[in-house]
Amino acid sequence: MEFKTDALVIKATDYKENDKLLNLFTPSRGKLTAGIRGVRKPKAKLAFAAQPFCFAEYVLAEKGGRYTVTAAYLYDGFFALRTDIVRYYAACAVLEICDALLVEEGESRALFIAAAEALKGLSLTDGDAAELLVGFCVAALHEAGYMLDLDGCGVCGGEVKGNVYFDFDAGYFTCTACASGVRASGATYETLRKCAGLAYDEEKTAGGLKRALRLIRTYLAEKTEEEYPCFGEFIRLYE
Ligand SMILES: [Zn+2]
């Protein structure tokens, strides 16, 4: 039987002589693998649908638990990403995070929307790449059940300033008095609040973006036991 679904291509791997295997992210079925035939031949009509970042409506045929792409209608290929290496790595990090957080056959609408919005922001706007990536991470962690608590000290509820700490197990910051976790910076906390769309103090965000990126990558790695190489490369490249 055939069905239609919106999907984002997370990964495309060569398969047989002219085919590819796609790791697709779909809003209603989570992650699924689908074959797409003949796309490595010159002038293949569906070549566009077999590229990472392709955001399209896919028609999939299902037979014996295997999926094959029979048609695709492009929404956006986010081609501008390929002209800016820093934004490209941020976008790769978005896909890498989706791949790690997604489950097969699980509904993930909110994460799907967050990923599509992040790729749009990186590809079609001048928005700061690190802020877009951090904002996506905060939303993705929330959806995956690894929520970062950015609402004051996680222990006493007081203000987070001065010598602050971050508790990786609990996913919250703590104040100087509570001091649970490892040393962090107030700038990281304010920057995370900024990227999450919460009220923040601009003066206190100075120098926080790179720290926020590092903290989130470490947090993701601890929670999911994955390494996030593209995220790491983005941090290295981002000035
Ligand atoms: Zn406290």
PDB file of C-alpha atoms and ligand atoms in Angstrom:
ATOM      1  CA  MET A   1       0.000   0.000   0.000  1.00  0.00           C
ATOM      2  CA  GLU A   2       1.013   3.604  -0.584  1.00  0.00           C
ATOM      3  CA  PHE A   3       0.850   6.579   1.735  1.00  0.00           C
ATOM      4  CA  LYS A   4       1.952  10.207   1.697  1.00  0.00           C
ATOM      5  CA  THR A   5       4.004  11.875   4.387  1.00  0.00           C
ATOM      6  CA  ASP A   6       5.995  15.037   4.876  1.00  0.00           C
ATOM      7  CA  ALA A   7       9.605  14.161   5.583  1.00  0.00           C
ATOM      8  CA  LEU A   8      13.098  15.532   6.051  1.00  0.00           C
ATOM      9  CA  VAL A   9      16.067  13.556   4.755  1.00  0.00           C
ATOM     10  CA  ILE A  10      18.459  12.982   7.655  1.00  0.00           C
ATOM     11  CA  LYS A  11      20.915  10.838   5.740  1.00  0.00           C
ATOM     12  CA  ALA A  12      21.280   9.363   2.240  1.00  0.00           C
ATOM     13  CA  THR A  13      23.512   6.345   1.663  1.00  0.00           C
ATOM     14  CA  ASP A  14      24.457   4.783  -1.679  1.00  0.00           C
ATOM     15  CA  TYR A  15      22.814   1.434  -2.205  1.00  0.00           C
ATOM     16  CA  LYS A  16      23.194  -1.070  -5.041  1.00  0.00           C
ATOM     17  CA  GLU A  17      24.306   0.360  -8.367  1.00  0.00           C
ATOM     18  CA  ASN A  18      22.002   3.350  -8.795  1.00  0.00           C
ATOM     19  CA  ASP A  19      19.879   3.531  -5.658  1.00  0.00           C
ATOM     20  CA  LYS A  20      20.040   5.183  -2.272  1.00  0.00           C
ATOM     21  CA  LEU A  21      18.739   4.377   1.170  1.00  0.00           C
ATOM     22  CA  LEU A  22      17.216   7.369   2.939  1.00  0.00           C
ATOM     23  CA  ASN A  23      16.876   7.929   6.661  1.00  0.00           C
ATOM     24  CA  LEU A  24      13.695   9.965   6.746  1.00  0.00           C
ATOM     25  CA  PHE A  25      12.305  11.976   9.627  1.00  0.00           C
ATOM     26  CA  THR A  26       8.506  11.977   9.442  1.00  0.00           C
ATOM     27  CA  PRO A  27       6.156  13.784  11.844  1.00  0.00           C
ATOM     28  CA  SER A  28       3.779  10.857  12.363  1.00  0.00           C
ATOM     29  CA  ARG A  29       6.094   7.822  12.205  1.00  0.00           C
ATOM     30  CA  GLY A  30       9.361   9.218  13.522  1.00  0.00           C
ATOM     31  CA  LYS A  31      12.428   7.814  11.820  1.00  0.00           C
ATOM     32  CA  LEU A  32      12.081   5.404   8.938  1.00  0.00           C
ATOM     33  CA  THR A  33      14.344   3.978   6.245  1.00  0.00           C
ATOM     34  CA  ALA A  34      13.198   4.037   2.624  1.00  0.00           C
ATOM     35  CA  GLY A  35      14.842   2.990  -0.609  1.00  0.00           C
ATOM     36  CA  ILE A  36      14.766   5.321  -3.594  1.00  0.00           C
ATOM     37  CA  ARG A  37      15.567   3.771  -6.957  1.00  0.00           C
ATOM     38  CA  GLY A  38      17.663   5.034  -9.839  1.00  0.00           C
ATOM     39  CA  VAL A  39      18.537   8.389  -8.245  1.00  0.00           C
ATOM     40  CA  ARG A  40      22.253   8.102  -9.012  1.00  0.00           C
ATOM     41  CA  LYS A  41      21.651   7.879 -12.749  1.00  0.00           C
ATOM     42  CA  PRO A  42      22.195  11.112 -14.677  1.00  0.00           C
ATOM     43  CA  LYS A  43      18.993  13.157 -15.022  1.00  0.00           C
ATOM     44  CA  ALA A  44      17.135  11.074 -12.424  1.00  0.00           C
ATOM     45  CA  LYS A  45      13.875  12.883 -11.719  1.00  0.00           C
ATOM     46  CA  LEU A  46      13.910  12.179  -7.995  1.00  0.00           C
ATOM     47  CA  ALA A  47      17.588  13.038  -7.416  1.00  0.00           C
ATOM     48  CA  PHE A  48      16.517  16.126  -5.416  1.00  0.00           C
ATOM     49  CA  ALA A  49      14.614  13.891  -2.988  1.00  0.00           C
ATOM     50  CA  ALA A  50      17.692  11.822  -2.165  1.00  0.00           C
ATOM     51  CA  GLN A  51      19.797  14.636  -0.645  1.00  0.00           C
ATOM     52  CA  PRO A  52      20.266  15.428   3.043  1.00  0.00           C
ATOM     53  CA  PHE A  53      18.099  18.401   4.156  1.00  0.00           C
ATOM     54  CA  CYS A  54      15.480  17.732   1.476  1.00  0.00           C
ATOM     55  CA  PHE A  55      12.107  18.715   2.945  1.00  0.00           C
ATOM     56  CA  ALA A  56       9.338  17.281   0.797  1.00  0.00           C
ATOM     57  CA  GLU A  57       6.113  15.375   0.656  1.00  0.00           C
ATOM     58  CA  TYR A  58       7.070  11.765  -0.054  1.00  0.00           C
ATOM     59  CA  VAL A  59       4.880   9.029  -1.445  1.00  0.00           C
ATOM     60  CA  LEU A  60       6.017   5.740   0.055  1.00  0.00           C
ATOM     61  CA  ALA A  61       5.067   2.229  -0.974  1.00  0.00           C
ATOM     62  CA  GLU A  62       5.152  -0.275   1.858  1.00  0.00           C
ATOM     63  CA  LYS A  63       5.714  -3.944   1.227  1.00  0.00           C
ATOM     64  CA  GLY A  64       6.738  -6.537   3.781  1.00  0.00           C
ATOM     65  CA  GLY A  65       7.825  -3.843   6.235  1.00  0.00           C
ATOM     66  CA  ARG A  66      10.083  -2.120   3.666  1.00  0.00           C
ATOM     67  CA  TYR A  67       9.484   1.318   2.237  1.00  0.00           C
ATOM     68  CA  THR A  68      10.222   2.591  -1.263  1.00  0.00           C
ATOM     69  CA  VAL A  69       9.862   6.194  -2.427  1.00  0.00           C
ATOM     70  CA  THR A  70       7.633   6.334  -5.515  1.00  0.00           C
ATOM     71  CA  ALA A  71       7.216  10.125  -5.775  1.00  0.00           C
ATOM     72  CA  ALA A  72       8.248  13.308  -3.969  1.00  0.00           C
ATOM     73  CA  TYR A  73       7.113  16.936  -4.071  1.00  0.00           C
ATOM     74  CA  LEU A  74       9.693  19.447  -2.876  1.00  0.00           C
ATOM     75  CA  TYR A  75       8.902  22.078  -0.235  1.00  0.00           C
ATOM     76  CA  ASP A  76      12.492  23.217   0.252  1.00  0.00           C
ATOM     77  CA  GLY A  77      15.944  21.779  -0.364  1.00  0.00           C
ATOM     78  CA  PHE A  78      17.645  24.459   1.783  1.00  0.00           C
ATOM     79  CA  PHE A  79      20.285  24.762  -0.938  1.00  0.00           C
ATOM     80  CA  ALA A  80      21.725  28.005   0.499  1.00  0.00           C
ATOM     81  CA  LEU A  81      23.180  25.930   3.349  1.00  0.00           C
ATOM     82  CA  ARG A  82      25.757  24.539   0.953  1.00  0.00           C
ATOM     83  CA  THR A  83      27.281  27.973   0.353  1.00  0.00           C
ATOM     84  CA  ASP A  84      28.201  28.742   3.978  1.00  0.00           C
ATOM     85  CA  ILE A  85      30.246  26.149   5.815  1.00  0.00           C
ATOM     86  CA  VAL A  86      29.445  27.456   9.304  1.00  0.00           C
ATOM     87  CA  ARG A  87      25.685  27.408   8.726  1.00  0.00           C
ATOM     88  CA  TYR A  88      26.045  24.078   6.946  1.00  0.00           C
ATOM     89  CA  TYR A  89      27.565  22.485  10.053  1.00  0.00           C
ATOM     90  CA  ALA A  90      24.856  24.014  12.246  1.00  0.00           C
ATOM     91  CA  ALA A  91      22.257  22.430   9.943  1.00  0.00           C
ATOM     92  CA  CYS A  92      24.100  19.086  10.014  1.00  0.00           C
ATOM     93  CA  ALA A  93      24.021  19.320  13.809  1.00  0.00           C
ATOM     94  CA  VAL A  94      20.228  19.775  13.666  1.00  0.00           C
ATOM     95  CA  LEU A  95      19.917  16.544  11.642  1.00  0.00           C
ATOM     96  CA  GLU A  96      22.404  14.745  13.896  1.00  0.00           C
ATOM     97  CA  ILE A  97      20.354  15.697  16.963  1.00  0.00           C
ATOM     98  CA  CYS A  98      17.094  14.578  15.322  1.00  0.00           C
ATOM     99  CA  ASP A  99      18.717  11.267  14.421  1.00  0.00           C
ATOM    100  CA  ALA A 100      19.823  10.734  18.026  1.00  0.00           C
ATOM    101  CA  LEU A 101      16.563  11.786  19.693  1.00  0.00           C
ATOM    102  CA  LEU A 102      14.084  10.158  17.326  1.00  0.00           C
ATOM    103  CA  VAL A 103      12.612   6.737  17.763  1.00  0.00           C
ATOM    104  CA  GLU A 104      11.332   4.538  14.947  1.00  0.00           C
ATOM    105  CA  GLU A 105       7.559   4.476  14.524  1.00  0.00           C
ATOM    106  CA  GLY A 106       7.053   7.201  17.142  1.00  0.00           C
ATOM    107  CA  GLU A 107       5.079  10.395  16.569  1.00  0.00           C
ATOM    108  CA  SER A 108       7.314  13.494  16.735  1.00  0.00           C
ATOM    109  CA  ARG A 109       5.366  16.436  15.339  1.00  0.00           C
ATOM    110  CA  ALA A 110       6.782  19.124  17.615  1.00  0.00           C
ATOM    111  CA  LEU A 111      10.379  18.051  16.975  1.00  0.00           C
ATOM    112  CA  PHE A 112       9.663  17.921  13.242  1.00  0.00           C
ATOM    113  CA  ILE A 113       8.367  21.491  13.237  1.00  0.00           C
ATOM    114  CA  ALA A 114      11.308  22.680  15.346  1.00  0.00           C
ATOM    115  CA  ALA A 115      13.780  21.033  12.938  1.00  0.00           C
ATOM    116  CA  ALA A 116      12.107  22.468   9.828  1.00  0.00           C
ATOM    117  CA  GLU A 117      12.026  25.939  11.429  1.00  0.00           C
ATOM    118  CA  ALA A 118      15.701  25.698  12.422  1.00  0.00           C
ATOM    119  CA  LEU A 119      16.717  24.711   8.876  1.00  0.00           C
ATOM    120  CA  LYS A 120      14.629  27.557   7.456  1.00  0.00           C
ATOM    121  CA  GLY A 121      16.260  29.998   9.867  1.00  0.00           C
ATOM    122  CA  LEU A 122      19.744  28.782   8.956  1.00  0.00           C
ATOM    123  CA  SER A 123      19.099  28.692   5.222  1.00  0.00           C
ATOM    124  CA  LEU A 124      16.756  31.584   4.522  1.00  0.00           C
ATOM    125  CA  THR A 125      17.457  34.216   7.202  1.00  0.00           C
ATOM    126  CA  ASP A 126      20.439  36.132   8.600  1.00  0.00           C
ATOM    127  CA  GLY A 127      19.661  34.966  12.132  1.00  0.00           C
ATOM    128  CA  ASP A 128      22.720  34.057  14.186  1.00  0.00           C
ATOM    129  CA  ALA A 129      23.552  30.395  13.496  1.00  0.00           C
ATOM    130  CA  ALA A 130      24.563  29.605  17.081  1.00  0.00           C
ATOM    131  CA  GLU A 131      21.417  31.183  18.540  1.00  0.00           C
ATOM    132  CA  LEU A 132      19.270  29.242  16.074  1.00  0.00           C
ATOM    133  CA  LEU A 133      21.028  25.984  16.939  1.00  0.00           C
ATOM    134  CA  VAL A 134      20.824  26.552  20.699  1.00  0.00           C
ATOM    135  CA  GLY A 135      17.138  27.492  20.393  1.00  0.00           C
ATOM    136  CA  PHE A 136      16.507  24.298  18.443  1.00  0.00           C
ATOM    137  CA  CYS A 137      18.394  22.221  21.027  1.00  0.00           C
ATOM    138  CA  VAL A 138      16.360  23.620  23.923  1.00  0.00           C
ATOM    139  CA  ALA A 139      13.123  22.762  22.072  1.00  0.00           C
ATOM    140  CA  ALA A 140      14.393  19.324  20.991  1.00  0.00           C
ATOM    141  CA  LEU A 141      15.546  18.408  24.507  1.00  0.00           C
ATOM    142  CA  HIS A 142      12.169  19.445  25.852  1.00  0.00           C
ATOM    143  CA  GLU A 143      10.365  17.209  23.340  1.00  0.00           C
ATOM    144  CA  ALA A 144      12.688  14.285  24.057  1.00  0.00           C
ATOM    145  CA  GLY A 145      12.036  14.455  27.802  1.00  0.00           C
ATOM    146  CA  TYR A 146      15.466  15.863  28.719  1.00  0.00           C
ATOM    147  CA  MET A 147      14.146  19.321  29.485  1.00  0.00           C
ATOM    148  CA  LEU A 148      16.577  22.037  30.545  1.00  0.00           C
ATOM    149  CA  ASP A 149      15.116  23.944  33.475  1.00  0.00           C
ATOM    150  CA  LEU A 150      15.913  27.624  32.893  1.00  0.00           C
ATOM    151  CA  ASP A 151      13.633  28.995  35.589  1.00  0.00           C
ATOM    152  CA  GLY A 152      16.020  30.086  38.339  1.00  0.00           C
ATOM    153  CA  CYS A 153      17.960  27.859  40.723  1.00  0.00           C
ATOM    154  CA  GLY A 154      16.732  24.289  40.341  1.00  0.00           C
ATOM    155  CA  VAL A 155      17.081  23.630  44.074  1.00  0.00           C
ATOM    156  CA  CYS A 156      15.852  26.760  45.900  1.00  0.00           C
ATOM    157  CA  GLY A 157      14.176  28.647  43.041  1.00  0.00           C
ATOM    158  CA  GLY A 158      16.340  31.721  43.734  1.00  0.00           C
ATOM    159  CA  GLU A 159      18.185  33.908  41.260  1.00  0.00           C
ATOM    160  CA  VAL A 160      21.001  32.353  39.213  1.00  0.00           C
ATOM    161  CA  LYS A 161      23.951  34.781  39.295  1.00  0.00           C
ATOM    162  CA  GLY A 162      27.523  35.128  40.515  1.00  0.00           C
ATOM    163  CA  ASN A 163      29.097  31.689  40.952  1.00  0.00           C
ATOM    164  CA  VAL A 164      26.576  29.447  39.273  1.00  0.00           C
ATOM    165  CA  TYR A 165      26.526  25.703  38.746  1.00  0.00           C
ATOM    166  CA  PHE A 166      24.902  23.331  36.297  1.00  0.00           C
ATOM    167  CA  ASP A 167      23.674  19.919  37.366  1.00  0.00           C
ATOM    168  CA  PHE A 168      23.934  17.590  34.344  1.00  0.00           C
ATOM    169  CA  ASP A 169      21.883  14.837  35.975  1.00  0.00           C
ATOM    170  CA  ALA A 170      18.984  17.101  36.859  1.00  0.00           C
ATOM    171  CA  GLY A 171      19.226  19.477  33.858  1.00  0.00           C
ATOM    172  CA  TYR A 172      19.114  22.664  35.931  1.00  0.00           C
ATOM    173  CA  PHE A 173      21.315  25.539  37.064  1.00  0.00           C
ATOM    174  CA  THR A 174      21.880  26.179  40.743  1.00  0.00           C
ATOM    175  CA  CYS A 175      22.852  29.291  42.695  1.00  0.00           C
ATOM    176  CA  THR A 176      26.042  29.961  44.682  1.00  0.00           C
ATOM    177  CA  ALA A 177      24.469  28.758  47.931  1.00  0.00           C
ATOM    178  CA  CYS A 178      22.992  25.527  46.541  1.00  0.00           C
ATOM    179  CA  ALA A 179      26.099  24.756  44.408  1.00  0.00           C
ATOM    180  CA  SER A 180      24.909  21.466  42.926  1.00  0.00           C
ATOM    181  CA  GLY A 181      26.738  20.222  39.814  1.00  0.00           C
ATOM    182  CA  VAL A 182      29.732  21.680  37.972  1.00  0.00           C
ATOM    183  CA  ARG A 183      30.790  25.327  37.707  1.00  0.00           C
ATOM    184  CA  ALA A 184      29.024  27.164  34.890  1.00  0.00           C
ATOM    185  CA  SER A 185      28.580  30.828  34.050  1.00  0.00           C
ATOM    186  CA  GLY A 186      25.739  33.259  34.475  1.00  0.00           C
ATOM    187  CA  ALA A 187      26.307  34.243  30.824  1.00  0.00           C
ATOM    188  CA  THR A 188      25.539  30.665  29.740  1.00  0.00           C
ATOM    189  CA  TYR A 189      22.303  30.729  31.717  1.00  0.00           C
ATOM    190  CA  GLU A 190      21.208  34.109  30.295  1.00  0.00           C
ATOM    191  CA  THR A 191      22.150  33.050  26.753  1.00  0.00           C
ATOM    192  CA  LEU A 192      20.143  29.833  27.032  1.00  0.00           C
ATOM    193  CA  ARG A 193      17.156  31.862  28.234  1.00  0.00           C
ATOM    194  CA  LYS A 194      17.591  34.244  25.294  1.00  0.00           C
ATOM    195  CA  CYS A 195      17.735  31.398  22.742  1.00  0.00           C
ATOM    196  CA  ALA A 196      14.748  29.690  24.375  1.00  0.00           C
ATOM    197  CA  GLY A 197      12.666  32.843  23.872  1.00  0.00           C
ATOM    198  CA  LEU A 198      12.486  33.670  27.610  1.00  0.00           C
ATOM    199  CA  ALA A 199      13.091  37.045  29.273  1.00  0.00           C
ATOM    200  CA  TYR A 200      16.821  37.724  29.644  1.00  0.00           C
ATOM    201  CA  ASP A 201      19.325  40.430  30.453  1.00  0.00           C
ATOM    202  CA  GLU A 202      21.349  41.296  27.311  1.00  0.00           C
ATOM    203  CA  GLU A 203      24.243  42.723  29.354  1.00  0.00           C
ATOM    204  CA  LYS A 204      24.702  39.404  31.108  1.00  0.00           C
ATOM    205  CA  THR A 205      24.880  37.331  27.902  1.00  0.00           C
ATOM    206  CA  ALA A 206      28.384  38.512  26.877  1.00  0.00           C
ATOM    207  CA  GLY A 207      30.589  35.544  26.009  1.00  0.00           C
ATOM    208  CA  GLY A 208      27.773  33.116  26.742  1.00  0.00           C
ATOM    209  CA  LEU A 209      27.053  31.723  23.301  1.00  0.00           C
ATOM    210  CA  LYS A 210      30.067  29.461  22.865  1.00  0.00           C
ATOM    211  CA  ARG A 211      29.713  28.285  26.453  1.00  0.00           C
ATOM    212  CA  ALA A 212      26.025  27.579  25.915  1.00  0.00           C
ATOM    213  CA  LEU A 213      26.881  25.550  22.800  1.00  0.00           C
ATOM    214  CA  ARG A 214      29.463  23.506  24.703  1.00  0.00           C
ATOM    215  CA  LEU A 215      27.146  22.922  27.651  1.00  0.00           C
ATOM    216  CA  ILE A 216      24.277  21.775  25.431  1.00  0.00           C
ATOM    217  CA  ARG A 217      26.495  19.457  23.401  1.00  0.00           C
ATOM    218  CA  THR A 218      27.865  17.863  26.574  1.00  0.00           C
ATOM    219  CA  TYR A 219      24.355  17.569  28.000  1.00  0.00           C
ATOM    220  CA  LEU A 220      23.070  15.920  24.802  1.00  0.00           C
ATOM    221  CA  ALA A 221      26.046  13.554  24.730  1.00  0.00           C
ATOM    222  CA  GLU A 222      25.458  12.518  28.350  1.00  0.00           C
ATOM    223  CA  LYS A 223      21.742  11.952  27.890  1.00  0.00           C
ATOM    224  CA  THR A 224      21.928  10.075  24.590  1.00  0.00           C
ATOM    225  CA  GLU A 225      25.431   8.546  24.630  1.00  0.00           C
ATOM    226  CA  GLU A 226      26.103   9.910  21.139  1.00  0.00           C
ATOM    227  CA  GLU A 227      29.046  12.086  20.064  1.00  0.00           C
ATOM    228  CA  TYR A 228      27.651  14.823  17.786  1.00  0.00           C
ATOM    229  CA  PRO A 229      30.700  15.389  15.534  1.00  0.00           C
ATOM    230  CA  CYS A 230      28.969  18.036  13.373  1.00  0.00           C
ATOM    231  CA  PHE A 231      27.915  19.940  16.475  1.00  0.00           C
ATOM    232  CA  GLY A 232      31.559  19.816  17.597  1.00  0.00           C
ATOM    233  CA  GLU A 233      32.793  21.061  14.223  1.00  0.00           C
ATOM    234  CA  PHE A 234      30.262  23.894  14.313  1.00  0.00           C
ATOM    235  CA  ILE A 235      31.514  25.007  17.744  1.00  0.00           C
ATOM    236  CA  ARG A 236      35.076  24.963  16.412  1.00  0.00           C
ATOM    237  CA  LEU A 237      34.151  27.053  13.349  1.00  0.00           C
ATOM    238  CA  TYR A 238      31.781  29.497  15.006  1.00  0.00           C
ATOM    239  CA  GLU A 239      33.288  32.871  15.927  1.00  0.00           C
TER     240      GLU A 239
HETATM  241 ZN    ZN B   1      19.645  27.872  45.097  1.00  0.00          ZN
END
